[in-house]
mmCIF file of C-alpha atoms and ligand atoms in Angstrom:
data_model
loop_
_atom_site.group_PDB
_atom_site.id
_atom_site.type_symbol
_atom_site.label_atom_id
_atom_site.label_comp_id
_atom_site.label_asym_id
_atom_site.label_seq_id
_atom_site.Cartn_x
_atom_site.Cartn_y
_atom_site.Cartn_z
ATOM 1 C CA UNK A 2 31.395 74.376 82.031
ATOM 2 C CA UNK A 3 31.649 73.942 78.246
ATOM 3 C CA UNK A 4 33.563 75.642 75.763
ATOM 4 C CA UNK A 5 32.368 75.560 72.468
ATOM 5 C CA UNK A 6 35.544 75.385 69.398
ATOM 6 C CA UNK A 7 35.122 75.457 65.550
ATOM 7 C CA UNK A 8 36.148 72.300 63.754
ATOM 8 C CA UNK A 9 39.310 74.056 62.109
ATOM 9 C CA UNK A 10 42.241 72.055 62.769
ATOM 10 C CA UNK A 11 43.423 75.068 63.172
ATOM 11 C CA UNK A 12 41.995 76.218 66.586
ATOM 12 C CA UNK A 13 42.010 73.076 68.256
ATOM 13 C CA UNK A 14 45.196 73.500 69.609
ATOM 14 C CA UNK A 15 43.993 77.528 70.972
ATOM 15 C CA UNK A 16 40.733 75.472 72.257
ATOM 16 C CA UNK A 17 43.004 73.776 74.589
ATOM 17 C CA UNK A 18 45.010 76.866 75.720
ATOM 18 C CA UNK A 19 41.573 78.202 77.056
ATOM 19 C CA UNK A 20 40.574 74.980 78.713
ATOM 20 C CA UNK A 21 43.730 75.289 80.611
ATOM 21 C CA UNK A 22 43.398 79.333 81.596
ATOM 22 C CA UNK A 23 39.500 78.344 82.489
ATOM 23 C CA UNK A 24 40.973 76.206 85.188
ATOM 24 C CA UNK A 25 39.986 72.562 83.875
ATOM 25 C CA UNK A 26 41.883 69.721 84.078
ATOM 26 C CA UNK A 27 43.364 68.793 81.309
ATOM 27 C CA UNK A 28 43.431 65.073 80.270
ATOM 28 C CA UNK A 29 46.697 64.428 79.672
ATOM 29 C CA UNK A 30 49.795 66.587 80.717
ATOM 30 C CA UNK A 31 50.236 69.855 78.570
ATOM 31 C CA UNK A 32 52.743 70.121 76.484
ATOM 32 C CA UNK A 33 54.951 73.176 76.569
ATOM 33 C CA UNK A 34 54.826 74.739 72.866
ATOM 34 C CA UNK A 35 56.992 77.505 71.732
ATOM 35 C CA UNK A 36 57.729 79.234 68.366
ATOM 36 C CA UNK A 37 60.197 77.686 65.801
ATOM 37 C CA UNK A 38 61.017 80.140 62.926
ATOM 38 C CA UNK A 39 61.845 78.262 60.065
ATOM 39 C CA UNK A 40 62.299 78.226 56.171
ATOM 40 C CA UNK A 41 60.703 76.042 54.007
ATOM 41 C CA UNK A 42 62.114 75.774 50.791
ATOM 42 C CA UNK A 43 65.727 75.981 50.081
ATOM 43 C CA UNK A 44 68.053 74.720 47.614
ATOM 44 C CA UNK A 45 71.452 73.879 47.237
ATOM 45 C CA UNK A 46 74.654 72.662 44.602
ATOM 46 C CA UNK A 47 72.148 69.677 44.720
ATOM 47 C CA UNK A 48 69.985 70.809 42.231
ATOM 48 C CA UNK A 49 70.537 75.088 41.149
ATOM 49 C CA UNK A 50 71.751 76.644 44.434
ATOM 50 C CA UNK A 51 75.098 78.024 44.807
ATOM 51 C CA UNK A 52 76.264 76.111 47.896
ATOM 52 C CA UNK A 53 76.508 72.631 49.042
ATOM 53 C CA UNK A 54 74.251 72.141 51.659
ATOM 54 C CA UNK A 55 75.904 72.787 55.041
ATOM 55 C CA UNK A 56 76.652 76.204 53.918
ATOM 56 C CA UNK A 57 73.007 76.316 52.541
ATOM 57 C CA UNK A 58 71.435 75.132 55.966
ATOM 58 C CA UNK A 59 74.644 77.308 58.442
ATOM 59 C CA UNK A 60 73.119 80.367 57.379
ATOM 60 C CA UNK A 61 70.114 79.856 58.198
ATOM 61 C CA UNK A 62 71.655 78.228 61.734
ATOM 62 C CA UNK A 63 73.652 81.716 62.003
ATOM 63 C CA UNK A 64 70.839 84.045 61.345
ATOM 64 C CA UNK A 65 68.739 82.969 64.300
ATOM 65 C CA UNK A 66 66.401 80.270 62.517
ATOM 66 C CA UNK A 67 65.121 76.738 64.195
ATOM 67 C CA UNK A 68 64.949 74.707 61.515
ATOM 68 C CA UNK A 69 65.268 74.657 57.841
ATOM 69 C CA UNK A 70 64.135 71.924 54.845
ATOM 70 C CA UNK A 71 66.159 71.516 51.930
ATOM 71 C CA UNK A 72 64.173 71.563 48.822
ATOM 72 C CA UNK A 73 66.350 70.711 45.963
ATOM 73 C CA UNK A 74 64.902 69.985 42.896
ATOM 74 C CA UNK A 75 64.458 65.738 42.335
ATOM 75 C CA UNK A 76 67.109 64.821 45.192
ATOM 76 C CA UNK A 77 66.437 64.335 48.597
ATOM 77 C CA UNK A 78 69.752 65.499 50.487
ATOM 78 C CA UNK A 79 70.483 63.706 53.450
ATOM 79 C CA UNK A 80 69.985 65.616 56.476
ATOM 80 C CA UNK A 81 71.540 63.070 59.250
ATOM 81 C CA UNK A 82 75.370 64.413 58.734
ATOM 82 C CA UNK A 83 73.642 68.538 58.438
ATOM 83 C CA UNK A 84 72.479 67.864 62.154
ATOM 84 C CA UNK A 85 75.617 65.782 63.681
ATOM 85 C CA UNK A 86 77.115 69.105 62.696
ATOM 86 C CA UNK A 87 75.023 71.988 63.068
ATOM 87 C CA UNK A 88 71.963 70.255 65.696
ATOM 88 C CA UNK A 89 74.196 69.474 68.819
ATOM 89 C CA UNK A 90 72.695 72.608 71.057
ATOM 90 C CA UNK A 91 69.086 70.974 70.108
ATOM 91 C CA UNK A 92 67.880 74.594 68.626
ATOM 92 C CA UNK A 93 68.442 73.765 65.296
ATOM 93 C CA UNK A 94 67.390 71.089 62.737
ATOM 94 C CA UNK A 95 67.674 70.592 59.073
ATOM 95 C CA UNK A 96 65.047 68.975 57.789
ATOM 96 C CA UNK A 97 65.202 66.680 54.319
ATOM 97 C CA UNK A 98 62.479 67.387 51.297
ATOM 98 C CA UNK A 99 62.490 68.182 47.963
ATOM 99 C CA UNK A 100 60.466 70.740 45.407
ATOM 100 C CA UNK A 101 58.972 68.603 42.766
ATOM 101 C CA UNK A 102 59.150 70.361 39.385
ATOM 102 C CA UNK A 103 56.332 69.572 37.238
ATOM 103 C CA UNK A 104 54.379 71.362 34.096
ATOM 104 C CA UNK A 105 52.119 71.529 31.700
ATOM 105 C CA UNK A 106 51.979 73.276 28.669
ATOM 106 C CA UNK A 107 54.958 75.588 29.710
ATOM 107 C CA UNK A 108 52.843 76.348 32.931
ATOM 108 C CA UNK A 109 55.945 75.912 36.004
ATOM 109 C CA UNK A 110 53.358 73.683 38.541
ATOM 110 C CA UNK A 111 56.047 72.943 41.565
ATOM 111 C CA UNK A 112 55.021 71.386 45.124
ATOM 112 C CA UNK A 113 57.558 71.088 47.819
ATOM 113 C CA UNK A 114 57.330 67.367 49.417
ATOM 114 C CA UNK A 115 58.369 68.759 53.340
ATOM 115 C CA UNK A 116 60.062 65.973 54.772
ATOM 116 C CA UNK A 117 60.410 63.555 51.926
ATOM 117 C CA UNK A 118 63.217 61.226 52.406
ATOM 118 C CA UNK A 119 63.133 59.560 49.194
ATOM 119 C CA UNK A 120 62.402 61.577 45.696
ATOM 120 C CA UNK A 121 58.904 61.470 44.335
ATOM 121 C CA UNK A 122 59.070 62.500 40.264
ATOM 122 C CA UNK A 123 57.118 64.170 39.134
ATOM 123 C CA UNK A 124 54.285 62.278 36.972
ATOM 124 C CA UNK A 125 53.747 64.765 33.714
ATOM 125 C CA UNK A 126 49.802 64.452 33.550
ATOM 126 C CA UNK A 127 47.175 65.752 31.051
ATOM 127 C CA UNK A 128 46.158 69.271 33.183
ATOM 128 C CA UNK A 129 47.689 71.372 35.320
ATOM 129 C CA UNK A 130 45.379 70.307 38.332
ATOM 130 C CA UNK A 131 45.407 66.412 37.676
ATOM 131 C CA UNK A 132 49.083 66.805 37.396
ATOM 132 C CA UNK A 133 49.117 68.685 40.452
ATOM 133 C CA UNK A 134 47.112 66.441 42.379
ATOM 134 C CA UNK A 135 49.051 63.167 41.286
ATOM 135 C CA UNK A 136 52.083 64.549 42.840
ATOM 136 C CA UNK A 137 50.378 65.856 45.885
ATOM 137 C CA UNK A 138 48.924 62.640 46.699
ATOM 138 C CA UNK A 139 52.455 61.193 45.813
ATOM 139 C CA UNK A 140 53.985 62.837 48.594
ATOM 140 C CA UNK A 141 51.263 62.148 50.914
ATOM 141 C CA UNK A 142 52.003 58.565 50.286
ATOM 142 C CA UNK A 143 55.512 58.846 50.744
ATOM 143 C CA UNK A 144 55.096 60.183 54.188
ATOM 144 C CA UNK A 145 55.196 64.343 53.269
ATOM 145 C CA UNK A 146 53.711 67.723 53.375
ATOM 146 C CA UNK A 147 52.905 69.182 50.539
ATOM 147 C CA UNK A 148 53.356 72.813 49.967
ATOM 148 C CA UNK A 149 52.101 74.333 46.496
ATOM 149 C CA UNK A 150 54.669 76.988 45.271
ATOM 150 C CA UNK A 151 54.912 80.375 43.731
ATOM 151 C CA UNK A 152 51.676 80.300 41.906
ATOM 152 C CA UNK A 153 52.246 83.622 40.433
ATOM 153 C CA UNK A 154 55.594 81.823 38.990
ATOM 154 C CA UNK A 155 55.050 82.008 34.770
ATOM 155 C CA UNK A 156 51.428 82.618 35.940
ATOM 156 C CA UNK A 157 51.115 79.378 36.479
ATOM 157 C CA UNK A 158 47.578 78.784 38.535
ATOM 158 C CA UNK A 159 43.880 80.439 39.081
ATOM 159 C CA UNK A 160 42.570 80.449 42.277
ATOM 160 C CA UNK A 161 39.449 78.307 40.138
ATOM 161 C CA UNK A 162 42.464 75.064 39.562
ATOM 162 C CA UNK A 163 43.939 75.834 42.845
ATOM 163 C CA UNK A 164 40.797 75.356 44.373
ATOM 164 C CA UNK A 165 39.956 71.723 42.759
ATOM 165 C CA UNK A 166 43.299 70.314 44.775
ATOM 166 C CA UNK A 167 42.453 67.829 47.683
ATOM 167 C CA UNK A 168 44.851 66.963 50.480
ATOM 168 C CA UNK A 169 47.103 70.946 50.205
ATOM 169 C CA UNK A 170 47.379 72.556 53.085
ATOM 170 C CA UNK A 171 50.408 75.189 52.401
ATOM 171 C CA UNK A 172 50.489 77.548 49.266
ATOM 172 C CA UNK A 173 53.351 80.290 49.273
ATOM 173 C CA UNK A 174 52.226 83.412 48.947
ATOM 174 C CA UNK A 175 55.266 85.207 49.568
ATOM 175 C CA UNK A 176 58.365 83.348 48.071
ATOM 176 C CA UNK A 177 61.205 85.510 48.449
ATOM 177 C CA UNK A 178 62.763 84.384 44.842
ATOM 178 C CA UNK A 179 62.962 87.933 42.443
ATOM 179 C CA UNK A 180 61.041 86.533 39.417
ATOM 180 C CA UNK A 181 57.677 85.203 40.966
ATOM 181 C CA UNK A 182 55.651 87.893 40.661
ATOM 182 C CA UNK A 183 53.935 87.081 44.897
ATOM 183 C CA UNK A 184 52.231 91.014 44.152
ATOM 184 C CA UNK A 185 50.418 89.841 40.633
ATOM 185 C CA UNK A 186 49.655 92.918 38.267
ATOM 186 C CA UNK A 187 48.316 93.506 34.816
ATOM 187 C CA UNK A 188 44.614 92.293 36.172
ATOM 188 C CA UNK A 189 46.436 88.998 37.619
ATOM 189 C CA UNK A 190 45.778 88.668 41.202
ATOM 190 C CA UNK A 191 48.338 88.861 43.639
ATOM 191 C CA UNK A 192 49.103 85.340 45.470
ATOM 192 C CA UNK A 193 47.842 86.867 48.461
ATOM 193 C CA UNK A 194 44.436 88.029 46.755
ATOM 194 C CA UNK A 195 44.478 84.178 45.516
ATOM 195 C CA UNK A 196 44.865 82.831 49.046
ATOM 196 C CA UNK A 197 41.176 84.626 49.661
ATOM 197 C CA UNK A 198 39.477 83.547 46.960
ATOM 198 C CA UNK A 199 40.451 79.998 48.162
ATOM 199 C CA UNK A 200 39.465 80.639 51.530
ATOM 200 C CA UNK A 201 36.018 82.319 50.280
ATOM 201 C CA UNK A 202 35.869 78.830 48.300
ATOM 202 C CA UNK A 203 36.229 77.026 52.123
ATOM 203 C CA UNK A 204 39.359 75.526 50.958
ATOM 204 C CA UNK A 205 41.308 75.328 53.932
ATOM 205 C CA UNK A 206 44.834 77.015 53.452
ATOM 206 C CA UNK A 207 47.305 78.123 55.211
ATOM 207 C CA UNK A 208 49.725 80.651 53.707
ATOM 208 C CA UNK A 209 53.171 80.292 53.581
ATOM 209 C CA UNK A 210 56.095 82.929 53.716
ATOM 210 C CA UNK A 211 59.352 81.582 52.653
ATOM 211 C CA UNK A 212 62.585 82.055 50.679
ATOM 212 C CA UNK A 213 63.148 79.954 47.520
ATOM 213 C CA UNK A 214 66.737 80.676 48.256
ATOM 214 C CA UNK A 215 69.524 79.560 45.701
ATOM 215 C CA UNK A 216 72.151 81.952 46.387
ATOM 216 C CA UNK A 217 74.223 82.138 49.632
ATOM 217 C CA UNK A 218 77.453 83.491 47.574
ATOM 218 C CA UNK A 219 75.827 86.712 46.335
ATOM 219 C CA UNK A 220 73.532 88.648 49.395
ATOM 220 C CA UNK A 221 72.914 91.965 48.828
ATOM 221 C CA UNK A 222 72.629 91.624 45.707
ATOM 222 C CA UNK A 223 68.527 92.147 44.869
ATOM 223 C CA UNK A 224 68.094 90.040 41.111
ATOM 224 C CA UNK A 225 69.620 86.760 43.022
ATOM 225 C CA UNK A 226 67.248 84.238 45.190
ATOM 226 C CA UNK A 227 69.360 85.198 48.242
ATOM 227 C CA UNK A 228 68.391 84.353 51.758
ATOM 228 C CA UNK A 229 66.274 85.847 54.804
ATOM 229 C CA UNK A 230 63.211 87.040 53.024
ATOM 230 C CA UNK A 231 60.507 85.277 54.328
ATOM 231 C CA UNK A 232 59.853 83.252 56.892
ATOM 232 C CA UNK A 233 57.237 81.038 59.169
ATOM 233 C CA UNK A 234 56.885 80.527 63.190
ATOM 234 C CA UNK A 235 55.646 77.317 63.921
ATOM 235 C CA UNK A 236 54.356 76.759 67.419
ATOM 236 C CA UNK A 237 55.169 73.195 68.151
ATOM 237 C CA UNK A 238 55.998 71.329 71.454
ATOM 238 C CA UNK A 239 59.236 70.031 70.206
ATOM 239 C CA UNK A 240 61.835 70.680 67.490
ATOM 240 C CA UNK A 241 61.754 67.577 65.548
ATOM 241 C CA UNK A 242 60.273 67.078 62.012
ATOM 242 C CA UNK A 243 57.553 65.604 62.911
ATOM 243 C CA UNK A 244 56.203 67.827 65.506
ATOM 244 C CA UNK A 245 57.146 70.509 62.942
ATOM 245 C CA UNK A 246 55.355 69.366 59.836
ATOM 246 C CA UNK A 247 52.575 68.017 61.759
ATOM 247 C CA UNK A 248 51.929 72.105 62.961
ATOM 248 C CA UNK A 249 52.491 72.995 59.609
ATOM 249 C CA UNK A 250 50.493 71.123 58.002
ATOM 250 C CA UNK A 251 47.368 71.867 60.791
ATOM 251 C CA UNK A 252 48.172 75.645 60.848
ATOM 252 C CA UNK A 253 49.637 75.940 63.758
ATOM 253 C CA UNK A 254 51.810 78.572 62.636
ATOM 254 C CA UNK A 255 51.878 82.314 60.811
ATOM 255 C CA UNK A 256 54.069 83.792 57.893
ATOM 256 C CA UNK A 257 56.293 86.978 58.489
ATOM 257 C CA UNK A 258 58.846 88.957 56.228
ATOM 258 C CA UNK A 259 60.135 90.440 59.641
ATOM 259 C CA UNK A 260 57.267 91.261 62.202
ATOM 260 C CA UNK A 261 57.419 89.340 65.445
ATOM 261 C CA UNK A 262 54.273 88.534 67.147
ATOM 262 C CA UNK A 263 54.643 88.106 71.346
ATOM 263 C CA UNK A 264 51.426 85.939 71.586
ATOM 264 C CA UNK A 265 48.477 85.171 68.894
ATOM 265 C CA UNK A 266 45.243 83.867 70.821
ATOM 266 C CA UNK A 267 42.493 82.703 68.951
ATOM 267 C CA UNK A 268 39.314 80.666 70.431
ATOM 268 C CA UNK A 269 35.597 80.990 69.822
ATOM 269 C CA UNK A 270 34.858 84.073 70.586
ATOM 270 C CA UNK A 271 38.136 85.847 69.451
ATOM 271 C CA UNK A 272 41.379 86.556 67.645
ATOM 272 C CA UNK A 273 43.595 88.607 69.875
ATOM 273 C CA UNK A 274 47.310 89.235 68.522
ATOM 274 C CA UNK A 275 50.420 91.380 70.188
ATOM 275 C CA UNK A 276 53.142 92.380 67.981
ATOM 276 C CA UNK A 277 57.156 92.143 69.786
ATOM 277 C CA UNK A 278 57.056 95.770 68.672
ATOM 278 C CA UNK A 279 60.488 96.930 67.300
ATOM 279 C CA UNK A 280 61.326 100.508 69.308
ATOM 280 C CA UNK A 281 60.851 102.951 65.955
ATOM 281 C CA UNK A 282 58.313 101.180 64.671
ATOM 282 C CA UNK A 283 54.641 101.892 63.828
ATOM 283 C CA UNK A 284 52.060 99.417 63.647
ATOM 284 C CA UNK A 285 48.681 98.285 61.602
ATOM 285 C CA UNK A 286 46.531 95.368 62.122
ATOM 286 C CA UNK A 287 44.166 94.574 59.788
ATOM 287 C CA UNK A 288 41.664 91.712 60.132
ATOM 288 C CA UNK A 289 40.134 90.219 57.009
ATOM 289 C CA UNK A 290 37.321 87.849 56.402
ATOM 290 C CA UNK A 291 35.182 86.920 52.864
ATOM 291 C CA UNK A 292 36.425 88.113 49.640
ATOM 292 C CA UNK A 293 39.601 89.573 50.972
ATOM 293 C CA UNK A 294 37.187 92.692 53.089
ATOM 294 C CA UNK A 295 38.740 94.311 55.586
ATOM 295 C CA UNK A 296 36.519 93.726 58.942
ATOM 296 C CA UNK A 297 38.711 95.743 61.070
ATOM 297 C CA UNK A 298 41.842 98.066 61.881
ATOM 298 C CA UNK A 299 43.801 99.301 64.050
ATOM 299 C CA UNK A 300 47.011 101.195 64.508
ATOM 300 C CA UNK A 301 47.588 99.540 67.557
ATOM 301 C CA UNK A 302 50.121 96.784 68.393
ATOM 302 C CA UNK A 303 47.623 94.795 70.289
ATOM 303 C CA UNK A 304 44.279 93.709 68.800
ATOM 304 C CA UNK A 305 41.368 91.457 69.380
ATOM 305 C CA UNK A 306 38.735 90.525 66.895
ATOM 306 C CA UNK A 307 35.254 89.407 67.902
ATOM 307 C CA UNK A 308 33.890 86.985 65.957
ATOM 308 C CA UNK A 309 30.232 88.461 64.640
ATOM 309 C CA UNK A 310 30.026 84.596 62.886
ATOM 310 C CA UNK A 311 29.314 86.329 58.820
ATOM 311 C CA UNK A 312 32.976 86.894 58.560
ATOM 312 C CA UNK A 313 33.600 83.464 56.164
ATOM 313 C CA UNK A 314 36.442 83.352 58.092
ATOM 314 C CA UNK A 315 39.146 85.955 60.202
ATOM 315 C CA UNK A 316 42.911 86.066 59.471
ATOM 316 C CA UNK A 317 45.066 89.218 60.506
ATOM 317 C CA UNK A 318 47.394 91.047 58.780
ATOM 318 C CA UNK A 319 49.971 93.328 60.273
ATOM 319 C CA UNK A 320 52.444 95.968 58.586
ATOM 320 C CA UNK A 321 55.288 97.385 59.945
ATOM 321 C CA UNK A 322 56.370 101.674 59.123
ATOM 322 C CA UNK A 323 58.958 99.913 57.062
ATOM 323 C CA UNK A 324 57.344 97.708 54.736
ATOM 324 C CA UNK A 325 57.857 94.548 57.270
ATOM 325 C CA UNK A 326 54.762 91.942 57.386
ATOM 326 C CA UNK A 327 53.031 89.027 59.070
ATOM 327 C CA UNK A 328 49.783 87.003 58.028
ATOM 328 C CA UNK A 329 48.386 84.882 60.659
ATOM 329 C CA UNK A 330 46.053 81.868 59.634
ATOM 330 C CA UNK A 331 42.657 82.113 59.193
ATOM 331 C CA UNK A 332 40.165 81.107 62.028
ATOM 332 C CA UNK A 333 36.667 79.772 60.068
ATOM 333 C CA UNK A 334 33.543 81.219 61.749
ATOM 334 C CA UNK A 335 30.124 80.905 61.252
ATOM 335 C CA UNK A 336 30.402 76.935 60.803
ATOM 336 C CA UNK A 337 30.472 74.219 62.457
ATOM 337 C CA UNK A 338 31.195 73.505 66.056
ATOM 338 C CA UNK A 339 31.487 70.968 68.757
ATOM 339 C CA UNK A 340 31.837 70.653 72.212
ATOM 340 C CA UNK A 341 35.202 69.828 74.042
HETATM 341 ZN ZN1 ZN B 23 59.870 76.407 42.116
HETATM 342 ZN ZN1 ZN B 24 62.440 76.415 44.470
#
């Protein structure tokens, strides 16, 4: 028996789920994965948070994350004393990176390095892309992720520059900071209407949901960059950085603001997703393909999208009766496969 899986990166690892359910031996033991909810992009008294950094990176411990980088702007903190501290029960880790803060003509162009352990500058090119691109391939050389940032932020990036990066797998497209506009307006897209167009390009990009958070002395209080807005789950066999950067950065992983999915299948044939439904809560599921079209809905909280193969590519979307929401990563159909 063969089973046929696209290319993506992305489904590889859901390729091998169904080799296991079909019953055939797998080559090497499987690894058990689970989900790690984490927050990428934090700062702290290191650069323009509020706290130092174990305060910074406890929260996040004591509101029921895995695992949480610190981002500060131009200084890598060092993480080893964070998890002598906080990591003894082995469910949480604090991961070192930093956000590096570039521009050009007044345009904010900012790139988190995920797992950096020693500070890239930033370079201060001619262009926004070529000075994007420097930096990315910076941190590539320096051993990590990059993550493109708030590109609503000062209206900083099209979808047409975006789209001419090489070597970016993660772009934000909800940061929970108040000032960077993730809905767009005025006739400038939202970042989530952006994250289509670069997917309608074939740029493959996964979307990130995350906090930007600064202040840990001031929640509740809606103008600061507080806490707990957004969030990913990263399915990864083991909670160190580089099992979780390596799923990052391969899309192994969706974005949430507060919906909890119980299991997200996706192979050749299929998306299927099953929301952890909340007791007084009502569901949607949309599925989206090409040019941001919506190929399906339900109002179910269980879904399963066949692939007809014109859809560009699938991703889902799901809204909770209370304004909660996940994106899952998008599944390319219609190109390439090969045989596993
Ligand atoms: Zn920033
Ligand atoms: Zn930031």
């Amino acid at each position: 028996m063969r089973i046929n899986c696209f290319l993506s990166r992305s489904v590889s690892f859901f390729c091998f789920i169904l080799m296991a359910a079909s019953g055939i031996a797998a080559q090497q033991d499987a690894p058990s994965f689970r989900w790690y909810k984490g927050n990428t992009h934090t700062h702290t008294l290191n650069s323009d948070g509020d706290s130092i950094p174990l305060e910074a990176a406890k929260w996040y411990r004591e509101n029921g994350y895995n695992f949480v980088f610190i981002t500060d702007h131009e200084y890598i903190t060092n993480v080893g004393p964070l998890n002598h501290i906080l990591g003894k029960s082995g469910s949480f880790l604090v991961i070192s990176g930093q956000e590096i803060t570039d521009s050009y003509d007044r345009k904010p162009l900012h790139l988190n390095g995920l797992g950096l352990e020693k500070a890239v500058m930033p370079n201060r090119l001619q262009g926004s892309v070529a000075t994007l691109q420097k930096n990315i391939d910076d941190i590539r050389v320096a051993g990590g992720v990059p993550q493109l940032n708030h590109p609503n932020f000062g209206w900083a990036l099209t979808a047409a520059e975006i789209k001419q990066l090489k070597n970016v797998n993660l772009m934000e497209i909800h940061n929970g900071h108040p000032l960077v506009n993730n809905l767009g307006g005025g006739g400038s897209p939202s970042a989530e209407q952006i994250w289509d167009e670069l997917l309608t390009g074939g740029m493959k990009i996964y979307a990130i949901a995350d906090d930007d958070s600064h202040h840990f002395k001031r929640i509740g209080d809606k103008t600061a960059a507080t806490p707990g807005h957004g969030w990913v789950m990263v399915r990864a066999a083991e909670l160190t950085p580089a099992a979780i950067m390596s799923a990052l950065d391969k899309g192994d992983f969706y974005a949430s603001t507060g919906v909890e999915l119980e299991e997200y299948t996706a192979n050749a044939d299929s998306v299927s997703i099953k929301i952890k439904a909340e007791r007084w809560s009502k569901y949607r599921i949309q599925f989206i393909g090409k040019n941001g079209r919506i190929l399906s809905e339900t109002s179910d909280s269980i879904a399963v999208y066949k692939f007809k193969g014109d859809e560009g590519y699938v991703r889902a979307k799901i809204f909770e009766s209370n304004g909660k929401l996940a994106w899952t990563q998008p599944v390319f159909s219609g190109g390439q496969k090969h045989d596993r």
